Tab-separated table of C-alpha atoms in Angstrom:
chain	number	residue	atom	x	y	z
A	15	MET	CA	19.084	-42.869	-16.322
A	16	THR	CA	21.493	-40.506	-14.604
A	17	TRP	CA	20.280	-37.306	-13.064
A	18	ARG	CA	22.149	-35.287	-15.724
A	19	ARG	CA	20.400	-37.122	-18.497
A	20	SER	CA	17.074	-36.658	-16.717
A	21	VAL	CA	17.689	-32.925	-16.429
A	22	ALA	CA	18.719	-32.715	-20.099
A	23	VAL	CA	15.579	-34.591	-21.205
A	24	ALA	CA	13.410	-32.377	-19.019
A	25	ALA	CA	15.092	-29.238	-20.399
A	26	LEU	CA	14.583	-30.380	-23.991
A	27	ALA	CA	10.955	-31.174	-23.256
A	28	ALA	CA	10.457	-27.731	-21.703
A	29	VAL	CA	12.029	-26.029	-24.737
A	30	GLY	CA	9.809	-28.055	-27.071
A	31	ILE	CA	6.681	-27.174	-25.129
A	32	ALA	CA	7.669	-23.496	-25.027
A	33	ALA	CA	8.338	-23.472	-28.791
A	34	ALA	CA	4.995	-25.131	-29.494
A	35	SER	CA	3.279	-22.634	-27.220
A	36	LEU	CA	4.874	-19.684	-29.022
A	37	ALA	CA	3.901	-21.105	-32.414
A	38	GLN	CA	0.299	-21.405	-31.268
A	39	GLU	CA	0.299	-17.796	-30.142
A	40	ARG	CA	1.158	-16.487	-33.622
A	41	PHE	CA	-2.093	-16.116	-35.463
A	42	ASP	CA	-0.430	-15.727	-38.851
A	43	TYR	CA	0.832	-19.322	-38.604
A	44	GLN	CA	-2.789	-20.441	-38.564
A	45	VAL	CA	-3.860	-18.652	-41.761
A	46	ARG	CA	-0.980	-17.441	-43.870
A	47	ASP	CA	-0.245	-20.646	-45.812
A	48	ASP	CA	-3.899	-20.938	-46.832
A	49	MET	CA	-4.040	-17.236	-47.669
A	50	PHE	CA	-0.982	-17.440	-49.888
A	51	ARG	CA	-2.485	-20.466	-51.662
A	52	ALA	CA	-5.700	-18.484	-52.030
A	53	PHE	CA	-3.834	-15.575	-53.604
A	54	GLY	CA	-2.654	-18.120	-56.156
A	55	GLY	CA	-6.244	-19.041	-56.989
A	56	ASN	CA	-7.103	-21.802	-54.492
A	57	GLU	CA	-10.675	-20.977	-53.448
A	58	ALA	CA	-10.851	-23.833	-50.903
A	59	ALA	CA	-7.762	-22.462	-49.140
A	60	PHE	CA	-9.333	-18.992	-49.114
A	61	LYS	CA	-12.526	-20.313	-47.528
A	62	ASN	CA	-10.533	-22.249	-44.934
A	63	ALA	CA	-8.428	-19.220	-43.982
A	64	MET	CA	-11.463	-16.948	-43.777
A	65	SER	CA	-13.328	-19.470	-41.606
A	66	ILE	CA	-10.395	-19.546	-39.152
A	67	ILE	CA	-10.326	-15.743	-39.153
A	68	ASP	CA	-14.090	-15.475	-38.649
A	69	ALA	CA	-13.963	-17.966	-35.755
A	70	LYS	CA	-11.200	-15.932	-34.071
A	71	LEU	CA	-13.171	-12.697	-34.536
A	72	ARG	CA	-16.313	-14.287	-33.059
A	73	GLU	CA	-14.189	-15.253	-30.049
A	74	ASP	CA	-12.435	-11.874	-29.874
A	75	PRO	CA	-13.829	-9.080	-32.096
A	76	ASP	CA	-10.787	-6.920	-31.310
A	77	HIS	CA	-8.166	-9.459	-32.389
A	78	ALA	CA	-5.967	-7.137	-34.457
A	79	GLU	CA	-4.086	-9.860	-36.322
A	80	ALA	CA	-7.314	-11.562	-37.382
A	81	LEU	CA	-8.670	-8.197	-38.510
A	82	VAL	CA	-5.629	-7.425	-40.652
A	83	TRP	CA	-5.747	-10.881	-42.271
A	84	ARG	CA	-9.480	-10.526	-42.919
A	85	GLY	CA	-8.706	-7.166	-44.492
A	86	ALA	CA	-6.046	-8.784	-46.673
A	87	GLY	CA	-8.513	-11.449	-47.767
A	88	ARG	CA	-11.211	-8.906	-48.484
A	89	TYR	CA	-8.807	-6.756	-50.473
A	90	TRP	CA	-7.759	-9.756	-52.561
A	91	LYS	CA	-11.418	-10.649	-53.111
A	92	ALA	CA	-12.104	-7.031	-54.107
A	93	GLY	CA	-9.422	-7.316	-56.783
A	94	GLN	CA	-10.999	-10.521	-58.077
A	95	THR	CA	-14.423	-8.885	-58.103
A	96	PHE	CA	-13.103	-5.814	-59.892
A	97	GLY	CA	-11.419	-8.042	-62.467
A	98	ALA	CA	-14.759	-9.741	-63.073
A	99	GLY	CA	-16.257	-6.334	-63.917
A	100	ASP	CA	-18.320	-5.838	-60.737
A	101	THR	CA	-16.944	-2.437	-59.755
A	102	ALA	CA	-19.672	-1.598	-57.221
A	103	ASN	CA	-19.174	-4.751	-55.144
A	104	ALA	CA	-15.400	-4.470	-55.506
A	105	ARG	CA	-15.537	-1.018	-53.913
A	106	VAL	CA	-17.672	-2.340	-51.041
A	107	LEU	CA	-15.155	-5.132	-50.405
A	108	ALA	CA	-12.181	-2.759	-50.676
A	109	ASP	CA	-13.785	-0.321	-48.228
A	110	ALA	CA	-14.518	-3.152	-45.768
A	111	ALA	CA	-10.933	-4.396	-46.167
A	112	MET	CA	-9.505	-0.957	-45.435
A	113	ALA	CA	-11.793	-0.577	-42.418
A	114	ASP	CA	-10.578	-3.931	-41.033
A	115	MET	CA	-6.921	-3.056	-41.536
A	116	ASP	CA	-7.291	0.477	-40.149
A	117	ARG	CA	-9.098	-0.891	-37.080
A	118	ALA	CA	-6.322	-3.436	-36.570
A	119	ILE	CA	-3.737	-0.622	-36.631
A	120	ALA	CA	-5.844	1.448	-34.222
A	121	LEU	CA	-5.992	-1.500	-31.810
A	122	GLN	CA	-2.291	-2.403	-32.020
A	123	PRO	CA	-0.344	0.407	-33.703
A	124	SER	CA	3.119	-1.059	-33.066
A	125	ASN	CA	2.412	-4.767	-33.593
A	126	ILE	CA	4.678	-5.980	-36.391
A	127	ALA	CA	2.196	-8.808	-37.125
A	128	VAL	CA	-0.363	-6.124	-38.003
A	129	LEU	CA	1.904	-3.514	-39.603
A	130	ILE	CA	3.685	-5.744	-42.110
A	131	PRO	CA	0.593	-7.478	-43.559
A	132	ARG	CA	-1.225	-4.164	-43.954
A	133	ALA	CA	1.772	-2.450	-45.542
A	134	THR	CA	2.233	-5.349	-47.935
A	135	VAL	CA	-1.424	-5.378	-49.003
A	136	LEU	CA	-1.502	-1.614	-49.480
A	137	LEU	CA	1.748	-1.672	-51.463
A	138	ALA	CA	0.221	-4.212	-53.843
A	139	ALA	CA	-3.047	-2.254	-53.996
A	140	ALA	CA	-1.254	0.997	-54.869
A	141	ARG	CA	0.122	-0.579	-58.049
A	142	TYR	CA	-3.385	-0.850	-59.505
A	143	GLN	CA	-4.666	2.610	-58.635
A	144	ARG	CA	-5.259	5.224	-61.305
A	145	ASP	CA	-5.844	8.224	-59.076
A	146	PRO	CA	-2.492	9.868	-58.172
A	147	GLU	CA	-3.905	11.148	-54.876
A	148	ARG	CA	-5.026	7.641	-53.916
A	149	ILE	CA	-1.576	6.289	-54.809
A	150	ARG	CA	0.085	8.933	-52.602
A	151	ASN	CA	-2.306	8.137	-49.739
A	152	LEU	CA	-1.587	4.410	-49.936
A	153	ALA	CA	2.170	4.973	-50.327
A	154	THR	CA	2.176	7.177	-47.232
A	155	ARG	CA	0.402	4.486	-45.206
A	156	VAL	CA	2.837	1.854	-46.483
A	157	ALA	CA	5.848	3.991	-45.527
A	158	VAL	CA	4.476	4.739	-42.055
A	159	ASP	CA	3.678	1.065	-41.404
A	160	PHE	CA	7.114	-0.155	-42.517
A	161	GLU	CA	8.899	2.624	-40.599
A	162	THR	CA	6.907	1.834	-37.461
A	163	ALA	CA	7.669	-1.872	-37.823
A	164	LEU	CA	11.387	-1.157	-38.201
A	165	ALA	CA	11.371	1.165	-35.198
A	166	ASN	CA	9.629	-1.454	-33.028
A	167	PRO	CA	11.147	-4.847	-33.816
A	168	PRO	CA	9.976	-7.888	-31.868
A	169	THR	CA	11.962	-8.566	-28.700
A	170	ARG	CA	13.847	-11.490	-30.257
A	171	LEU	CA	15.190	-9.142	-32.971
A	172	ARG	CA	16.168	-6.260	-30.698
A	173	SER	CA	19.214	-8.078	-29.355
A	174	ALA	CA	20.388	-8.762	-32.928
A	175	ARG	CA	20.422	-5.080	-33.892
A	176	PRO	CA	23.864	-3.470	-34.072
A	177	ALA	CA	24.592	-0.813	-31.495
A	178	GLN	CA	23.948	2.736	-32.682
A	179	SER	CA	27.129	4.764	-33.009
A	180	GLN	CA	27.160	7.918	-30.990
């Protein structure tokens, strides 16, 4: 093998290792597929996602991404519980979900991996509210989260943004 080919193989290997490392760093990759299947009614997928989330939170109780995903799961479960007619337990779950998501935002207020999931959950939740004040409160949070996410794109997206005209 020539030295050029050796360098090319080594470079490709380094890129592959770096890509795998970045994928492992993104917590949402570990839970989102199961969560989306859960939202479609797959209870086993829900349990699997929540067990991954719980393990991460035992390891790091301040892991903002795990908190926001646990909040999303709890909010979905609250909706299921409410639909089953158990309003009291649904409110407990919804309050716990909101506490998780608010704590995640407090820990990492500009993390797009926290802002977007929370905004998405709250946008869906607002559709089922009856109280106009509650709807306004949720809509305000959604708007702030999306605006913050757009103002703070991940580094890989910053270079793709068009230059601002002066």
